[in-house]
Each structure stands twice: as structure tokens, then as C-alpha cells.
Amino acid sequence: MKIKTIRVEGFKRFRDAFTLDQLSEGVNLIAAPNGSGKSTLAEAVRVGFQERHRTASLGEMLAPWTQPGASPSVQIEFLHDGKQYRVAKTFGGKKSCTLDIEGRAVTGEDAEQALAEMFSFSYAGKGVSKPEHQGVPGLLWVRQGAAGEIGTPVASAHEYIRRALGDDMGELAATAGDRVIERVEGELGGLLTRGGKPTGEYARQLEQLAAKQDELTAIETNIVEYETAVDRFGSLQARHAEGARDKPWERQREEAKSLEEQLQALAAIERQRAERDLERQVAEGRVVQCTEQLGAFDLDDKSVQERAEELQAAQARDGQTLEQVRSAEAALKSAQEADAAAREKAVLARHAAARQSHLDQQKAANARRTQLERQISGIAEHQAELARHQAEPARLAAFAGAGKKLQTAEATLVTARARLEAVSTRLEYDLRNGGVRLGGAMLVGAGTRTLSEPAEIEIDGVGTIRVLPGAQDLSELQAECNRAQRVLSNALQAMGVTSVEDARRGEDDLRAAQAKVKQLEVLVAGLAPEGVDALRAEARKAEGDEKRHAEALSALPPGVDPGISVAAAEAEEQVTQKSLRDAQAAHERAREEAGGAQAQLRIAKRELEAAQARISAPGREDRRRLVQRELLAARAECEEKLEGVRQLDEQLKAARPDQLRLDIQRLAKSASALEAAHSTVGAELTHLAGQLQAKGALGLQEDAASLRDKIARLERQVAERSGRAAALTHLLAVLTEKRAEVARGIRAPLQLHMNHYLGIQFPGMRIDLDDALRPARITRSGQHGAETGSFEELSGGEREQLGIIARLAYADLLKNAGKPTLIMLDDSLVNSDLVRLAGMKRVLYDAAQRHQILIFTCHQENWLDMGVAPRTLQ
Amino acid sequence: MKFLHTADWQIGRTYSQFEADSADLSRARIDGVSRIAQLATELQADAVLVAGDVFDSQTPRDKTILRLFEAMGGYDGPWILLPGNHDAALPESVWQLARRLKLVPANAVLCLVPEVLEVQGRNGGRFCVLPAPLTQRHTHTDLTEWFDRAETPEGLLRIGLAHGSVAGILAEHVDSPNPIAAGRAERARLDYLALGDWHGTKQVDARTWYSGTHEPDRFRTNDSGNALVVEIDGPGALPRVTSVRTAAYRWMQLDLHVLDAADVERAAEALAAIDATTVADVALSGTCDMGTQARLQDALESAERRAAAFSARQTALRLAPTEEDLQALHADGFVGAALTELKGQLQGPQADVAREALLQLARIQRDIQGKGLVSANASKAAAA
């Protein structure tokens, strides 16, 4: 396929008509700076082929900004398969679509449908075409920056590629194959889980089958039990009948009875034996009795001799004890003497001590009495002095408080006098020769006088001078002064003194007398705190004591001092007393022993006499001989009876009555056991009959039979389902395998084309394609040997390069299938370095030998070596 | 005198191979007894002799016992019932159960002990029954031996009744328990020896017969499903024995081997003959293409719908799809490849599963295609 011209008008950037013509086969390089309409042109090609002309929104969308009401139009002329095509579409107001094929025009939707079939894409049901509709063109026409994305465009193109390849691949493409697989999987899913376990109805039937089988097993067990019980019932019944007929226990009883009779015969012999034995015992008793009697005779003989020996011993003991008594008596006497001496010595010592004590106490009492008497006389002197001093304060009592009293009166007087003097007429005088008389008193020398009353001065020789004090209340003041004078005078008078000084002296004397009295009183109290009478009583007591001790002394007997302390004497006394007590006890014991020995002696004498009397009794020897004869006879009888018993025992032993008794017991027991067993069987029969009747009525075997029916049915159903599951599993496996084979069949040629380009750009790299024909696993030699990864793990630049390579491989495949292939790259490979870009340019040039390639770029300098001159958009 | 000889009713038997129809077949055995009762009444028989295996097991359900005795109600003469190996007169048995339940009618004579019974026939005449009941599940001694020594009143018929296999007569029963010596009837001076145990009608000697079961219960072709009418003019006279059909169902075993078109035709005819009285067991074998397989499948399904009871096996039928078969499926792409692969596997060790897988694939493919066709037609119709 080859596009010859592209013409646009009123289309986005191209307000006016623009035609890109003379496009050639192979590479076409359209170079222009950004924003000059490269992408618009690429878009125009896409819109021209892939958008419905009736799509309303496109008119506005495609119109130039400056010309919103325009009707954008695209016109593309191209060659394909040797035919001339021209497609013309107008959007917006003047919608139209025409496809000229070799001059034959198709219009409208038919034209659009023809284009879709030719280029392998579909239309959106409504609105603009979306990626999923864009099919093969969506893959081969690479928009800016989209070269690295391959998954989505391949998915959208996949079905078209497969369809396009259909003619080539023949039977390898399945139209409804996936639906078959879906159906098989769906049906299998109803039978088995993904893990292959039964599910749904199938699983339920298996469960049911197992449950029914268990149920059947239980019933069958029950049936076996029932049948076993029936058999047992039969055999028991037979046994019971046999028992009832034969009664074996009766035979045992008869045998026991005959043995019983034998046993009774033996009992008579046993009785005889017992009699014999009794007689033997009696004879034996007599033997014993005689032997004892003879022993008694012998004993008497022996006892006379023994008694005589005992008497001798008693006599010896008697003499011995008497000697002991005597020596004890001597010891007692000496102990008594020692004790008396010690006692006397102690008395003397105690008397001497008492005398000394009385003497000492008498002296002490005398000394106390003398001292007390002295004390009493001293106190009497002090009391007399006190009495004397006690009169003095009474005499001076009037002076109590005199000082204070007189001071007040004196102060009043001085004040009155001062006031009087202040208003009186002061008379100062200095008289050299002689004197004058004033108021009759002589004045001589110098001095001053105050006159409060009229006075007359008489000067001898001269006459008289009368002085009259001028003040008016002078007389009142004078009266007051006089009154104070009187008060003072009265006070002094009351005290019996004439002057204030005397009064004050009197007060001092009073105080001194009072102190003296106090002093004496304290002294007397100190000497006799409890009074003098107490002292006197004490003195009298001391006097009594003195007298009492004197009397005691005189009462004591006169004696000599033994020169030993009372304590020592008393200790000695205690020792002698103890010796005395011991001696007394020893004496007592000796006497007791002597008494005992005497008694013993008396008994021994009596016994000897008695024994002697017994053996000398008359007829004793005759009796002894009689007893001896009797003994012989008894012994003989004993022998005889013993022989009789032995003979009977032998008879009994031969007959074995114990064994007989055991036999009888055994037979009786056997009979009972047999009979009991018989009735047990009877009881079990009844029991079993009941059980069997109950179980027999359950319809077990018929239940089992119908259960077997159900199981058989279930088994068939299960077998049918498992057969179907196996068939479907197998079918699914075969289908899946075949589908994989088909996928491999399509992949192979694609892989071939891919490898062709990889050899140029990525030598050594291998790309595996997945079922959807997308590059999946990438293997290449890296720094550390072969490395494997997914397409998405490659760098952006590598993805872009591989994306384009994959597209070229698809294009090759499609071209081989006779499909039109046009490749458009809008500013692609911008992420590739110069070395890689150079490689890619070789790749593209190679592809351009088979396909028309439109390269739009704003980097024309990068593409100058593509063998064509860049075209511009002017 | 006239007797009706029957045996091996095996009431309570079930047929697990026939799934849903099992109950019908069980019921048929009781219905057969009703017909025998009716027949005995019509023929004015003196007695009905049932020679063992009246019940299929010792413990049937109460209801089953009740139904049997009800079915016997159509004949008021004596029913001489002998226990067989299935219902032996054990110390505790179905007979005791029936008696306890008070279900045994007055005219039923239970021969539970081996002793002579004098019976008055329905028409007034008397005869002697010498029964040999099984009192254990299996015996290895001849229980009819005592017949030889048994004394019966002068002038009365001696009718023996036994259940077991006559030595040397029935090849299949050589080692079987419950033996009966050949020539017993003659040695024991029996006028007639009525036998049970063998399910087909079979004469042993002039006076000894197996009546067979009254209603067939297996596919072996042994002339079962009859009762015997036995007429004896008097003691010593030879009996006249005639077989009467009592069966409701025909048991048919079809072994259909298919190789060519003629075989297919024959098979289809045979299957078409199956009707509501048929109990059928069909085994398909041979080789056929898918078209034939589908045709046979249809014929089998149709026969199954008609039959009283039906079972079929076709695992031995090999599938050999032809090119046309495969083309008809319109399987293209990998489905077609899968089809070819499965076809190839039909010759290999996985033949069975491959055959099933192939049939499943064909079914699914037809299904999908059919739908496609329908929708295509629908869209065409819409376009028109």
C-alpha cells in the first residue's frame, strides 16, 4: 500500500487547504518544528480512515480554533493491490464520506464499512473511536510517545491479525474454539473442582453412596448377627431337648446315693473305734494317777532330810544376827554420848553470845538517854529568851507605819508654810550692835523673818516699829498652816514622842524586835521538830531499854565462854545428831533381822517335826505296795485298748471315707451344675427367642435388598458422572493442547520476522511471544551471561525500539497476508541514543523496502541519513 | 386329583440392576401368585403345591408377607407351602414371624417338619403329603430319604414335596447343597414328587418335575414363568403334567454385535421389539461410525422408555468416526485438530476415554453449531 496525497482543509492547524503530495513508497520524512501541524497531519490520516463521518462531536473537535463553524475535511489518495483509492471525508456541517475505488464511488456507511474491512479495524458504536476499536491501524500508526506501549494495541489488533492470517493458516484458526473450551470447562466445573475433587451433584451422590454403603454394612452386620443368633437358637434348642430327655444329673445323683450307703456302714466302725479309744484313755488316766501317788511317797522320804538341813541353816543364821545386834548397841551408845557433849557445848556458846548482846544494848540506851536530856535543857533556855523578846514588839506596836504617816503630815505642813511664807512680809535684818525685839523675841545678827501677822519691832532705845502684812487671805493661810501643825503634833503625841526623828527611830526598833522573835522561833522548832514532849518520851524509852537489858543480864546464869562461835558449835551438833540417827537405824535393823531369824528357826523346827511324823505314820508302806500293783495293771489295759483302736483304724483307712465323701460331694455338685446348665439354656432360649422375634420383625433382609438397589443406582450414576468427568477432562486436555499448538503455529512466522529485525538492532537477543502474540519473555546476553526478563522491565528507550520492531514484524506478517500496511511514526525514538537510533534507522530502512513509512519529526537533523530529503509543511 | 405345582416365588426379591423398575418387578412376583390362585380356582384344583422358596429371605417386611397371603386369597383350597433354602424352617424363621403376625390363612398348610400330612383336597378327596422342608440353610444330606420308609393310609395318593437339586440331572447344580437322590419318586412309591429350586420348568422323570419359578427373575433361557397342572387318576397312576404360563414379564437378553448396515438394521429391529412386558438387558458390541452410534443411541433410549425394565451396556461398542462424521461437525481450527487427535486415540490404549471424549465433543459442537444456526436463521429472518 502507498499513500499518494493527503489533503486537509479547515482541519485544526490547517485553516486553509493543505496538500502533502508526491509521497513515495518507502520512507517519507516530514520534518517541521513543534506546533506546525505534523501531528495534525498524522491525526488527519487516522481520522480519514477510522472515524465515522457522522460522528457529531468531530466537527467541532477537528475545526480550527479560529474557525469553529468550519466543516473539516480530509482527502487521501492511495494505491493498494494495484488499485487506485481515494477516500474523502467531511465532518461537521457538511458531513460526507466517499470512497473511490478505481473511479467507482461508494458512499456513506458502505464506504466506511469497506475501509474497516480493508484496514482491519472496527468503529465505535457511538462517538469517537476508542483504542479497543482501532485494530491494526492502532498498532501500526504510532502516536507521539506511544511506541513503547505494545500490550493494548496488540490486544486490540490480535483478533484482526488472526483473522487476517486465517486464509494462510487454514485449519489452524478456530472460530468457535474458545467457546467449546468454555463449555467443556463449564461442564467439567459442574463435576470436579479445579483440584480434581468431585463437586456439586456428583460429590453429593458420592457422599450419599458412602452413607448408603455404611447403612448397608450396618444392616448386613445386623443380618449376620441375626443369622448367627438363629443358628445358636437352633443348637441350644437341640441341647435343651436332649437335656430334658436324658436328664444326666439324675444318674449322678443315683451314684451319689449308693456311695452314701457305703459311708453309713463305715460310720458304725468309726463309732466302735471311738469307744475303744475312750477306754484306752481311761486306762491311761489310771496309770498317771498311780504314778503320781508313788511320786508322793518318794517325795515325803526326801523331805525329812531336807527339813533337817534347813533347821541347821536357821540356827546358824540366828547366832549371826544376835552378834550383829550387840555391836549395833555399842555403836549407838557412843553416838549418844558424842551428841550430848556437842549439845552442851552449843548451850554455853549461845549463853555467852546473849550476855554480850545485852551489855552492848544497855550501853547504847544509856548514851541515847544522856544525849536527849542535854537537848531538852538547851531548848528550855531558848524558849526563855524567846519569851523575853516577845514583849518588845508589843511595846513598840504604836510605831507600826509611823514613817509613812508622818511624812504625809509633814508634807502638808511644809506646803502650807510655803504658801504662807509666799504671801507674808519678808523681814531681812542685819544687826550689828545689839538687837531688837520682835513680838517680844530678840533678833540679833543677820537673818530673815516672814511676818504673816501684824507684829511690832521694838528697838531698844528707839521705840517700836509696827509691821502689818498686806495680803488679804493671809489669815486663812495662817489658819491652814496651823491646822497642819496640829495634825502633826497630834500624831507625834499619839506615838508618845516629840519629834519626827524619834518616831522614825521607834519604827526601826519595832522591826528589829520582830526579826529577833522570828529567829528564836525557828531555832526552837529546829531543835525539836516534833515538840519537846516527843523528845521527852524518847528519853523515857531509852531509860526503859537500859533498865530491861540490865535485868536480862542479871537473869543470865554466870558461865564461862567455851571459846567457840555459836555457828561452829551448832554445825558440830548437827554432825553428832546424824551419827546418832544412823546408829539408831542400824540398831533397829539388826534387831529386826535377829527377830526374823528366830521365827525362821521356829518354822524349821516345826516342819522337821511334821515330816518326821508323816514318814513314821502307820501302814504307809502297805499303801505304797498296793499302788505299785495297781499301776502295772493299768499299763497292761492301756496297751490292749490301743491295739484295738489301731486295728479299727486300719479298717477305716482301707475304706477311705474322706474320698467317699468327696465323691459324693462331686457327684452332687455335678448333678446340680448339669441341671443349672440345662435351665440356663432354657433361659437363654427364651431370651434369644424374644430377640429373634424382635429382629425378625424388622424386615432386615428386605431393607438390605432395597438398600442394595439404591446403592446400585447410585453407583451407576456415580460411574456415569465419573466417566463423563474423565471424558471431559481428557477432552479439555486435548483441546488445550491443540489450541496451544495453533498459537505456536501463528507465533512461528511472527517470530521469524521479529528475529530478522532483532538481528539488526539487538544481535543475540531473543523474544518469546505469548499466546496473545505480545512480546513476553526477553533473553539477551548481559554482563553476567544470559539474562531473562519481561518486556516491561526494559528501559524506556529499549521498549520504544522493541515496540517499533514488533510492529514492523506484524506489518510483515500482514503484508504477507495481503493486507494493506502503512507505518506512521510521530516523533518516535526520541529516547534513543545515537548508536541505537542509527541501528533503528537501519531497521526502518529495511522495513521500508516492503512498507510505506511516514516519519514525522521535529529533529530533522537526526534523520538526514534515511535516504530521502525531509519534506516541510510549507 | 388335580394339583397346581409351583415353586420359587421368592417374594421380596429385588432387582438392583433395574434401578427404578425394581419395585415393579418385585410387585410382579406377588401379582403372579394372584394369577396362580385364579388359575387354581378356574381349574378346580384340589390343592396348590409350592415346592420351596416362598419367600426370598427370612426377614422380609411385614407388608410383603401380608401382600403375599392376600394374593393367595383368590383360591380357597389348600396351599401346601414348603420352606426352601431361602426361607428354611429354622428355629426362628419367616414362618414363625408370619404366624406371630397372624397372617397365615387357615387354608395354608405349612410343612415345617418332615412328617406325613393327610390333607383334604378342595374337591373333598384326601391325599398324603410327604414334605422335605429345609430346617437349615444348607444341608448336605438327602432330606427326602425318609419318604422311602413313610407309611401312608392305603388308597391315598402319596405326593412328595422337596426343594433341592436332583443328583446328576442339573449340570449346574453338581456340587450344590440340598441334594435329592435320583429315583426318589419310584423308591418311595410316590405318585408325584413336586420339586423346587431350579427356576426353569423341567421334567426329571415320569413322576418328578421342577415347576420352575412362576415369574422369571433372570435372563437365563430356561423356560421359567410357568406353573404345572398335575392330574393323577389314582394311586399308582402316572401323572399327566401340563405347563401353564403364569409370567407377566418376558426376560430378554440381547447381545447385539454391529459391524455393517445389515447388523444395524437387525439391532434396530430387535430393540424395536421391546415392549412394556419386556425386561431387557442389551449389550452392544462391534464397531460403528458416529451416525450409527447416534441412531443406536436413539433406539436404545426409545426401547428403555417402552420396556418394563431395561439395562444396556455399550462399552464393547467401538466408535469409528468417518470423515463425513467429522465434517458434519464443522469443527475448524484447533477444535478440528482435537477431533482428529481423539479419532486417532480410538485405536490406542485410551480408546474408551477417547470415545467418550469424542462423543462429548460432538455433542457440544452440535449444540454450539445448532445455536449458531438458529441465531443465523433468526438474523436472516429479521433481515428478510
JSON list of C-alpha atoms in Angstrom, two decimals, chain A residues 420-428 438 448-455 457 466-471 474:
[
{"chain": "A", "resi": 420, "resn": "LEU", "atom": "CA", "xyz": [2.02, 81.34, 153.90]},
{"chain": "A", "resi": 421, "resn": "GLU", "atom": "CA", "xyz": [5.58, 82.48, 153.50]},
{"chain": "A", "resi": 422, "resn": "ALA", "atom": "CA", "xyz": [4.99, 83.44, 149.95]},
{"chain": "A", "resi": 423, "resn": "VAL", "atom": "CA", "xyz": [2.31, 85.97, 150.84]},
{"chain": "A", "resi": 424, "resn": "SER", "atom": "CA", "xyz": [3.91, 87.07, 154.18]},
{"chain": "A", "resi": 425, "resn": "THR", "atom": "CA", "xyz": [6.02, 90.06, 154.62]},
{"chain": "A", "resi": 426, "resn": "ARG", "atom": "CA", "xyz": [9.65, 89.15, 154.44]},
{"chain": "A", "resi": 427, "resn": "LEU", "atom": "CA", "xyz": [11.82, 90.83, 157.00]},
{"chain": "A", "resi": 428, "resn": "GLU", "atom": "CA", "xyz": [15.55, 90.76, 156.36]},
{"chain": "A", "resi": 438, "resn": "LEU", "atom": "CA", "xyz": [10.21, 91.35, 167.55]},
{"chain": "A", "resi": 448, "resn": "THR", "atom": "CA", "xyz": [15.36, 86.98, 157.71]},
{"chain": "A", "resi": 449, "resn": "ARG", "atom": "CA", "xyz": [11.86, 86.70, 159.05]},
{"chain": "A", "resi": 450, "resn": "THR", "atom": "CA", "xyz": [8.47, 86.42, 157.47]},
{"chain": "A", "resi": 451, "resn": "LEU", "atom": "CA", "xyz": [5.54, 88.01, 159.05]},
{"chain": "A", "resi": 452, "resn": "SER", "atom": "CA", "xyz": [2.11, 86.78, 158.32]},
{"chain": "A", "resi": 453, "resn": "GLU", "atom": "CA", "xyz": [0.50, 88.67, 161.12]},
{"chain": "A", "resi": 454, "resn": "PRO", "atom": "CA", "xyz": [0.90, 92.18, 162.30]},
{"chain": "A", "resi": 455, "resn": "ALA", "atom": "CA", "xyz": [3.96, 92.45, 164.58]},
{"chain": "A", "resi": 457, "resn": "ILE", "atom": "CA", "xyz": [9.55, 95.50, 166.40]},
{"chain": "A", "resi": 466, "resn": "ARG", "atom": "CA", "xyz": [4.68, 98.08, 163.71]},
{"chain": "A", "resi": 467, "resn": "VAL", "atom": "CA", "xyz": [4.64, 95.81, 160.69]},
{"chain": "A", "resi": 468, "resn": "LEU", "atom": "CA", "xyz": [1.27, 94.99, 159.06]},
{"chain": "A", "resi": 469, "resn": "PRO", "atom": "CA", "xyz": [1.32, 92.29, 156.32]},
{"chain": "A", "resi": 470, "resn": "GLY", "atom": "CA", "xyz": [-0.70, 93.49, 153.37]},
{"chain": "A", "resi": 471, "resn": "ALA", "atom": "CA", "xyz": [-2.26, 90.30, 151.98]},
{"chain": "A", "resi": 474, "resn": "LEU", "atom": "CA", "xyz": [-3.15, 85.73, 154.99]}
]
